[in-house]
Amino acid sequence: MRGLLAGFVLAVLVFTGVADPLPTLKGMFVLDGRFSEEKWTGSATAKFEGRSATAYLAQTDGSVVLGVLSEHGRFDGRVCDKTAHDDAVYNDDSADLFVALPGQEDFWHVIANVRGAVYDERRGDFGRISVDWDSGTRAAGSYDAQTRRFYIEMRVPLAVFAPADGRLAFCVSSYTRWDKVGTAVWGEPFKPTTWKTFEVGGRYPVGLESFTVSSIAGRQMSSIRLKNRGNRPVTLVGSYAGEPVEWSLRPGDTQTFEAPNTMKKGDAVEVALRLDSDGTRVLEAYRNVVAKPLLKAVPVSDIIWADESLKIRVTVAEKQTEPVVIETKPGVATCTYKDETVVIPYSTDASPWGRK
Amino acid sequence: MRKYFFLVAAVAVLEAHADVSKYMYGSADAPAEQRAFDGFVYVPDMDVQFVRGAKAKLTKGWAYSASGGATTANPNSGSLPADTLLEHGVCVDRDVVLSVPFAKDGPVKVHVWIGDWFKGWPRLYKSRVQEIYIRHGGKTVYSETISPASSYRNWCKLEDYSYSKKDGIWDRIVKPVLTEVSFDAVAKDGAVRLDLQGILLTAVAIASSEAEMQALLAETEQARRSQFAERYPWKPKPDEPMPEGVDLSANCVIFQRNGMDAVNPWSRPRVGEVTDTIRAFAAKDEQEPFRFGVLPLKDYKTLEVAVGDFQGPEGTVLKTSEIADFWRERYKERGSEQTRGKIDQMWRLDPLSYVLQKNGPQNGEAGTPRMYDLDVFVPADAKAGDYFATLTVKGDGKVIRTGRLQLKVLPFRLRYDGAAQYGFQAGYGDSSMDAPGTTQEIQDRGIREICNMTTRYRFACISMTGWTGGFQQNHKLGTITGEPGHRMVEIAPENEKSWNWWMSMACPKGQRYVMIQPAYLFQNLGWQMEVTRNYKKVRDKKWFTPERQKNFELELEDGARIMRTLTDFMSRKGYPTPYWNLGGEIDNYGAPGAEAAARWGEALKKVGCESIIVINGPLAAKLTPSRFDHVWANPATPVTEDLKGRIEKYGHGFGAHNCGDTRFQAGFQFWRTGAEGRYQETQFYTRYMLPFVNLPWNYNTAQAYPSLDGSYRPSLPWLLYRDGRDDYLYLYTLERTLEENKGSAAVRAEAEKFLSFLRKKIKFDPRAYHAAKFDGIEATAETLSDVWNGVSIERYRWHVADLISRLEVCI
């Protein structure tokens, strides 16, 4: 049995192969959506097939950076109208970055369009898609009418992947909406086993097991479950939702930490977790949320029969600490909880069934 | 880590049972993790186990792929299979030789798992095999005749099952997927030989004794259950609390609940729903359901519900058996409601009461609500007023509760003239009529049933173009002759009969237009347009050669001329006006393909034919408003007031395409857009509802369900969609009544004010109400709005009905 297992481990190692180092950019990387050859000096590059386009991949300041410069086969057919995070950015002229831990089938997928809008998702166990996963990616791009090309660049923190062995597999694709054609380098999209593995270096002693962010307005607690993968204790210092945190994990320990995030109703917020160990960034995690109201008050119907009272469904999205105050006047009701008020206008009608 | 586990488990099991052999089957492309399960040896389709013989036709393996799209596009995708055994299979038409190392010669026990998770029985159609069997030693140990009738039986598996809380989820929705066959066999020279024909082979196990086999089966089932629990950790929710005031010592509770409000096995009536009088109001000639529930508080082996005739004003009687369909609802897991065909959240496995079956006795276990729908077709000449019918509930043959139904017939009829037509793509209805052993009679009946189902509920077969089933070969509509550039269509007298047959079924009196897709119609007429059927290839310069470009010009010229001839023919015959549809969702083809499709708008304008196009993106939004007479948009376009304005600026009609299949989307929201018509593809996605209509795997978008006899029946969402259409008709009727200046000035002002209030309240863009975020939505049975619930919609409808009544009365 041991022989079998050893053979299997060997097979996995042979399969994943020896990785090239992911080059580190020499100069400072400025994410401005403007292309220059100098910007990408020293990066790994690859030419796409079927389209005059080049992908540039490198690392800098703890991030993986990608640039895709591509011809646009129909410049007057440019499509790039998404601006919101996780909107259907993939339907615009766009660039995709696929990332996986070598040998794993689960992967991360980040897409950016020329306007810098980002769609990111994680394909987890059994192919399930988590659009909730966010990458903290920043992107920018531009069209160049003279050369009839478009350019997209993005910066993704390496610590969101936190590769335990310092290696990641990448694949890059470029897509234009006018012909609905995507073309890829360093492997085949959605097939992690075909992607090229790079040595990204670094030390990532902690893995993120789960990350549950409350999207309710007010001060709410979020839950972060971390695992110390190594055989040394780890002290993590950093911030969560802008507030400082300091957590410790014993060797091999898995622990859930709680931390508050505070938002106002309707706020669109990127909640960020950033953790350092021994002065080095070891983990980042993000969730983009729109703060939902604490108080939800919806009338069953805003038409009531003459002989009945207004029925309101009231939900408080936290452990209720004070009563919801409901005031009813003819034609209008108000519901108040903490600093949130919902106004419900209603009208009165004769019932088709007469008086009960 | 997972891989290590499987490897260890496999070896351990083989060691534990020396006298068993276990094989599972599938594609040679299956990845390593799909090849390991509970000690089964994975056998790919080209393995030496499969012996080529003279009759060998097809031995094709398949394996699940997580990265695939909808099950419509990829039959090996869809929901993650319940366990590894279900992740692959082989359709076998060959002898199979199974190695049995533990028994060189002598008797053995064999167990075969048959079936598959994705397409199941429809896969067999491709093999065109009528008799499927497993034989051993010259004896048949399993057989079935594949025919349209058996297809319906397989498709509607578990039709007789009545949900019980006592049944675990695996037993309810996983175990029935596979058919299992056990038999005795004899090994020779260390092998068992089976003769298979048309068998969907999932796995085979062989054991030396019955005891070994039983142990093996128990272990396999346990492994499958464990894996399913890991993949689908679904748990039933606790029972809701009973409302105060309910007599818990009674036999049962009767309650009324709107169809939009979900009923799960753990649901309980809410305050205000418990009643002995179930009520509904309807206009004359309207179809309207009473939906009510019976919650047994004691166990009954059989629960029966009956409704008497309706006694109305001045002694009028409406016979229930003549004016109503009586349905009982069956629980089925919610399943995949978008077209992705995936179940990725556990609430999708919550049993929901919504499949309709003919009313009859069923299990009446205590604490499980059973829902009923009496769908009344109010006669056009019914007297306005209140009608009452008795409601009787029997448990184990004895009356345990009585109540009544109250129908209020309103003093007006809804206006259909000039109203938007609601149509479906009905060509996707059924594939059972293509089964081996089909006949023209069966195929014709299949087509007729699709039309009947549509028109019975006053929808329009606007895209029932007749290309389903055997229409192409059985009903020739004419002949296109002539050289390119000079093609003409001839319609012989026998062709006219086919036209009559089609139009009389698909287009009832009053239907104003019918959407026809020439790319398929011309195929019936003997001409296959090349470019028009291949817009996607136009962007490929190697394919769209100068010669093809020239041919496309002739295609436009000939096609337009033929459509002119056919338009004139249809006009002479008094058929609805054809709207020629030459490209669906053209953003799918990229800019070159979309531009080619848009050429048809101009070509048809030249010959004075009406053109229509359904669009789904920014390319078409730019290209089509000026070119096509009718532009119907889906939410990905997107649907905005600006788009509508740009279409109407050219005097063209704006319509809705795939804008959702809920009552609100079909009703109030549709009315808000002021669209001229509504085309929804998904109601008849029945043929995609695979593998079984009563199980949640893998595709559940259709609202029309097949029945064992080959007819169709509505689901509760179908009735709700119709209710949405009727909500629209109430609003339309009010608008028409106002246009005719009926009623007093005060009531007219009140009505105008109310309509204005609704226009402000309802958002124009349907995406504002979509619960799931997909850019191109075909079906969204999930509407994100607490405001538009069953109670509020009914009250808005009543308010509109009251205004119409007051306007009509006060002329």
Tab-separated table of C-alpha atoms in Angstrom, chain B residues 374-596:
chain	number	residue	atom	x	y	z
B	374	LEU	CA	-60.039	23.858	-9.316
B	375	ASP	CA	-59.412	25.677	-12.584
B	376	VAL	CA	-62.717	27.189	-13.703
B	377	PHE	CA	-63.476	28.255	-17.271
B	378	VAL	CA	-66.299	30.734	-16.701
B	379	PRO	CA	-68.875	30.514	-19.512
B	380	ALA	CA	-69.138	33.671	-21.621
B	381	ASP	CA	-72.888	33.770	-21.019
B	382	ALA	CA	-72.727	33.191	-17.267
B	383	LYS	CA	-74.865	35.572	-15.258
B	384	ALA	CA	-72.910	38.006	-13.139
B	385	GLY	CA	-73.176	37.285	-9.429
B	386	ASP	CA	-72.072	34.871	-6.726
B	387	TYR	CA	-72.008	31.108	-7.209
B	388	PHE	CA	-71.443	28.528	-4.475
B	389	ALA	CA	-70.290	24.900	-4.633
B	390	THR	CA	-69.873	22.387	-1.811
B	391	LEU	CA	-66.437	21.103	-0.884
B	392	THR	CA	-66.154	17.644	0.660
B	393	VAL	CA	-63.029	16.149	2.180
B	394	LYS	CA	-62.933	12.418	2.870
B	395	GLY	CA	-60.361	10.519	4.882
B	396	ASP	CA	-60.286	6.743	4.444
B	397	GLY	CA	-63.697	6.941	2.778
B	398	LYS	CA	-65.450	8.987	5.467
B	399	VAL	CA	-66.352	12.667	5.294
B	400	ILE	CA	-63.970	14.470	7.632
B	401	ARG	CA	-64.647	18.066	6.649
B	402	THR	CA	-66.924	20.162	4.449
B	403	GLY	CA	-66.673	23.683	3.104
B	404	ARG	CA	-67.664	25.631	0.027
B	405	LEU	CA	-66.282	27.493	-2.956
B	406	GLN	CA	-67.567	30.954	-3.833
B	407	LEU	CA	-67.155	32.201	-7.411
B	408	LYS	CA	-67.978	35.830	-8.107
B	409	VAL	CA	-68.667	36.328	-11.816
B	410	LEU	CA	-68.035	39.936	-12.833
B	411	PRO	CA	-70.419	41.813	-15.142
B	412	PHE	CA	-67.982	42.166	-18.061
B	413	ARG	CA	-65.665	40.245	-20.365
B	414	LEU	CA	-61.970	40.847	-20.834
B	415	ARG	CA	-60.979	42.432	-24.139
B	416	TYR	CA	-58.808	40.336	-26.409
B	417	ASP	CA	-59.228	42.389	-29.585
B	418	GLY	CA	-56.016	44.290	-30.215
B	419	ALA	CA	-54.423	43.007	-27.010
B	420	ALA	CA	-50.886	41.674	-26.986
B	421	GLN	CA	-50.579	38.056	-28.045
B	422	TYR	CA	-48.659	35.772	-25.721
B	423	GLY	CA	-46.765	33.116	-27.577
B	424	PHE	CA	-44.317	30.343	-27.027
B	425	GLN	CA	-41.651	28.497	-28.906
B	426	ALA	CA	-43.627	25.322	-28.983
B	427	GLY	CA	-41.283	23.364	-31.227
B	428	TYR	CA	-39.339	22.208	-28.206
B	429	GLY	CA	-42.385	20.484	-26.775
B	430	ASP	CA	-41.773	16.842	-27.126
B	431	SER	CA	-39.368	14.284	-28.405
B	432	SER	CA	-41.239	11.153	-27.397
B	433	MET	CA	-43.045	11.236	-30.716
B	434	ASP	CA	-39.655	10.614	-32.349
B	435	ALA	CA	-39.208	7.362	-30.428
B	436	PRO	CA	-38.679	4.109	-32.274
B	437	GLY	CA	-41.993	2.653	-33.369
B	438	THR	CA	-43.608	6.014	-33.938
B	439	THR	CA	-46.184	6.485	-36.667
B	440	GLN	CA	-47.558	9.449	-38.551
B	441	GLU	CA	-50.666	9.220	-36.415
B	442	ILE	CA	-48.589	9.470	-33.228
B	443	GLN	CA	-46.522	12.327	-34.604
B	444	ASP	CA	-49.586	14.236	-35.765
B	445	ARG	CA	-51.196	13.755	-32.421
B	446	GLY	CA	-48.068	15.027	-30.693
B	447	ILE	CA	-48.161	18.224	-32.745
B	448	ARG	CA	-51.883	18.605	-32.132
B	449	GLU	CA	-51.413	18.212	-28.381
B	450	ILE	CA	-48.861	21.025	-28.302
B	451	CYS	CA	-51.298	23.291	-30.136
B	452	ASN	CA	-54.203	22.206	-27.943
B	453	MET	CA	-52.278	22.927	-24.796
B	454	THR	CA	-51.392	26.388	-26.047
B	455	THR	CA	-54.742	27.453	-27.390
B	456	ARG	CA	-56.752	25.900	-24.551
B	457	TYR	CA	-55.303	28.551	-22.281
B	458	ARG	CA	-55.686	31.236	-24.961
B	459	PHE	CA	-52.035	31.609	-25.666
B	460	ALA	CA	-50.946	31.931	-29.263
B	461	CYS	CA	-48.801	29.458	-31.150
B	462	ILE	CA	-46.966	32.428	-32.587
B	463	SER	CA	-43.848	30.402	-33.012
B	464	MET	CA	-45.374	26.968	-33.332
B	465	THR	CA	-43.899	26.694	-36.759
B	466	GLY	CA	-44.612	23.047	-37.111
B	467	TRP	CA	-41.093	21.788	-37.340
B	468	THR	CA	-41.379	19.463	-34.425
B	469	GLY	CA	-41.976	15.729	-34.638
B	470	GLY	CA	-42.943	14.467	-38.038
B	471	PHE	CA	-44.242	17.714	-39.457
B	472	GLN	CA	-41.465	18.061	-41.992
B	473	GLN	CA	-41.963	14.672	-43.596
B	474	ASN	CA	-45.695	14.251	-43.077
B	475	HIS	CA	-47.062	17.628	-44.070
B	476	LYS	CA	-45.472	19.210	-47.084
B	477	LEU	CA	-46.505	22.819	-47.465
B	478	GLY	CA	-45.321	23.436	-51.023
B	479	THR	CA	-42.293	23.215	-53.259
B	480	ILE	CA	-39.586	25.712	-54.047
B	481	THR	CA	-38.238	25.335	-57.544
B	482	GLY	CA	-35.955	27.281	-59.847
B	483	GLU	CA	-32.335	28.311	-60.103
B	484	PRO	CA	-30.670	30.692	-57.639
B	485	GLY	CA	-31.983	34.176	-58.323
B	486	HIS	CA	-35.192	32.787	-59.822
B	487	ARG	CA	-36.557	30.556	-57.093
B	488	MET	CA	-40.337	30.359	-56.793
B	489	VAL	CA	-42.757	28.574	-54.513
B	490	GLU	CA	-45.656	26.427	-55.687
B	491	ILE	CA	-48.478	25.355	-53.427
B	492	ALA	CA	-50.405	22.366	-54.764
B	493	PRO	CA	-53.922	21.481	-53.541
B	494	GLU	CA	-52.558	18.728	-51.284
B	495	ASN	CA	-50.159	21.280	-49.794
B	496	GLU	CA	-53.098	23.539	-49.023
B	497	LYS	CA	-54.560	20.714	-46.949
B	498	SER	CA	-51.392	20.701	-44.877
B	499	TRP	CA	-51.595	24.471	-44.448
B	500	ASN	CA	-55.201	24.131	-43.326
B	501	TRP	CA	-54.294	21.346	-40.893
B	502	TRP	CA	-51.515	23.402	-39.370
B	503	MET	CA	-53.289	26.747	-39.246
B	504	SER	CA	-56.568	25.374	-37.907
B	505	MET	CA	-54.710	23.858	-34.960
B	506	ALA	CA	-52.124	26.502	-34.305
B	507	CYS	CA	-54.015	29.703	-35.015
B	508	PRO	CA	-57.517	29.846	-33.600
B	509	LYS	CA	-59.994	32.472	-34.674
B	510	GLY	CA	-58.926	35.926	-33.649
B	511	GLN	CA	-55.198	35.342	-33.821
B	512	ARG	CA	-53.776	38.280	-35.732
B	513	TYR	CA	-50.273	37.175	-36.581
B	514	VAL	CA	-48.020	34.173	-36.538
B	515	MET	CA	-44.258	34.227	-36.304
B	516	ILE	CA	-42.714	31.995	-38.975
B	517	GLN	CA	-39.080	31.045	-39.293
B	518	PRO	CA	-38.352	30.721	-43.015
B	519	ALA	CA	-35.042	28.976	-42.431
B	520	TYR	CA	-37.097	25.948	-41.326
B	521	LEU	CA	-40.205	26.503	-43.435
B	522	PHE	CA	-38.113	26.576	-46.604
B	523	GLN	CA	-36.573	23.281	-45.590
B	524	ASN	CA	-40.084	21.840	-45.660
B	525	LEU	CA	-40.477	23.394	-49.102
B	526	GLY	CA	-37.264	21.807	-50.335
B	527	TRP	CA	-34.751	24.634	-50.080
B	528	GLN	CA	-32.162	25.002	-47.388
B	529	MET	CA	-30.855	28.555	-47.100
B	530	GLU	CA	-27.172	28.442	-46.441
B	531	VAL	CA	-26.029	31.743	-44.973
B	532	THR	CA	-29.271	32.455	-43.136
B	533	ARG	CA	-28.846	29.210	-41.235
B	534	ASN	CA	-25.196	29.891	-40.505
B	535	TYR	CA	-24.922	33.488	-39.332
B	536	LYS	CA	-22.301	32.402	-36.843
B	537	LYS	CA	-19.947	31.431	-39.648
B	538	VAL	CA	-20.177	34.773	-41.417
B	539	ARG	CA	-17.367	36.189	-39.301
B	540	ASP	CA	-15.075	33.500	-40.668
B	541	LYS	CA	-13.628	34.911	-43.872
B	542	LYS	CA	-12.562	31.459	-44.954
B	543	TRP	CA	-16.179	30.328	-44.818
B	544	PHE	CA	-17.884	33.512	-45.997
B	545	THR	CA	-16.112	33.498	-49.346
B	546	PRO	CA	-16.936	35.943	-52.162
B	547	GLU	CA	-18.995	33.163	-53.729
B	548	ARG	CA	-21.043	32.691	-50.574
B	549	GLN	CA	-21.457	36.444	-50.295
B	550	LYS	CA	-22.877	36.434	-53.815
B	551	ASN	CA	-25.124	33.499	-52.951
B	552	PHE	CA	-26.356	35.366	-49.896
B	553	GLU	CA	-27.508	38.219	-52.120
B	554	LEU	CA	-29.508	35.693	-54.151
B	555	GLU	CA	-30.782	34.126	-50.927
B	556	LEU	CA	-32.120	37.515	-49.846
B	557	GLU	CA	-33.693	38.161	-53.217
B	558	ASP	CA	-35.262	34.699	-53.621
B	559	GLY	CA	-36.268	34.441	-49.982
B	560	ALA	CA	-38.035	37.798	-49.974
B	561	ARG	CA	-39.874	36.963	-53.192
B	562	ILE	CA	-41.046	33.619	-51.796
B	563	MET	CA	-42.158	35.212	-48.529
B	564	ARG	CA	-44.162	37.734	-50.539
B	565	THR	CA	-45.889	34.878	-52.376
B	566	LEU	CA	-46.566	33.063	-49.108
B	567	THR	CA	-47.850	36.233	-47.442
B	568	ASP	CA	-50.320	36.700	-50.301
B	569	PHE	CA	-51.348	33.052	-50.072
B	570	MET	CA	-51.938	33.287	-46.328
B	571	SER	CA	-53.910	36.490	-46.785
B	572	ARG	CA	-56.153	34.856	-49.409
B	573	LYS	CA	-56.763	31.930	-47.089
B	574	GLY	CA	-57.651	34.214	-44.194
B	575	TYR	CA	-54.792	32.988	-42.026
B	576	PRO	CA	-53.098	35.323	-39.557
B	577	THR	CA	-50.517	37.711	-40.991
B	578	PRO	CA	-47.074	36.105	-41.078
B	579	TYR	CA	-44.309	37.910	-39.238
B	580	TRP	CA	-41.163	36.584	-40.872
B	581	ASN	CA	-38.496	35.822	-38.318
B	582	LEU	CA	-35.088	35.500	-39.904
B	583	GLY	CA	-32.761	35.503	-36.975
B	584	GLY	CA	-33.185	34.838	-33.303
B	585	GLU	CA	-30.977	36.489	-30.680
B	586	ILE	CA	-28.534	37.692	-33.289
B	587	ASP	CA	-25.982	39.023	-30.826
B	588	ASN	CA	-24.976	35.390	-30.483
B	589	TYR	CA	-23.404	35.557	-33.933
B	590	GLY	CA	-21.139	38.551	-33.351
B	591	ALA	CA	-21.241	41.724	-35.454
B	592	PRO	CA	-20.804	40.129	-38.909
B	593	GLY	CA	-23.571	37.595	-38.301
B	594	ALA	CA	-25.852	40.228	-36.760
B	595	GLU	CA	-25.288	42.494	-39.751
B	596	ALA	CA	-26.109	39.667	-42.153
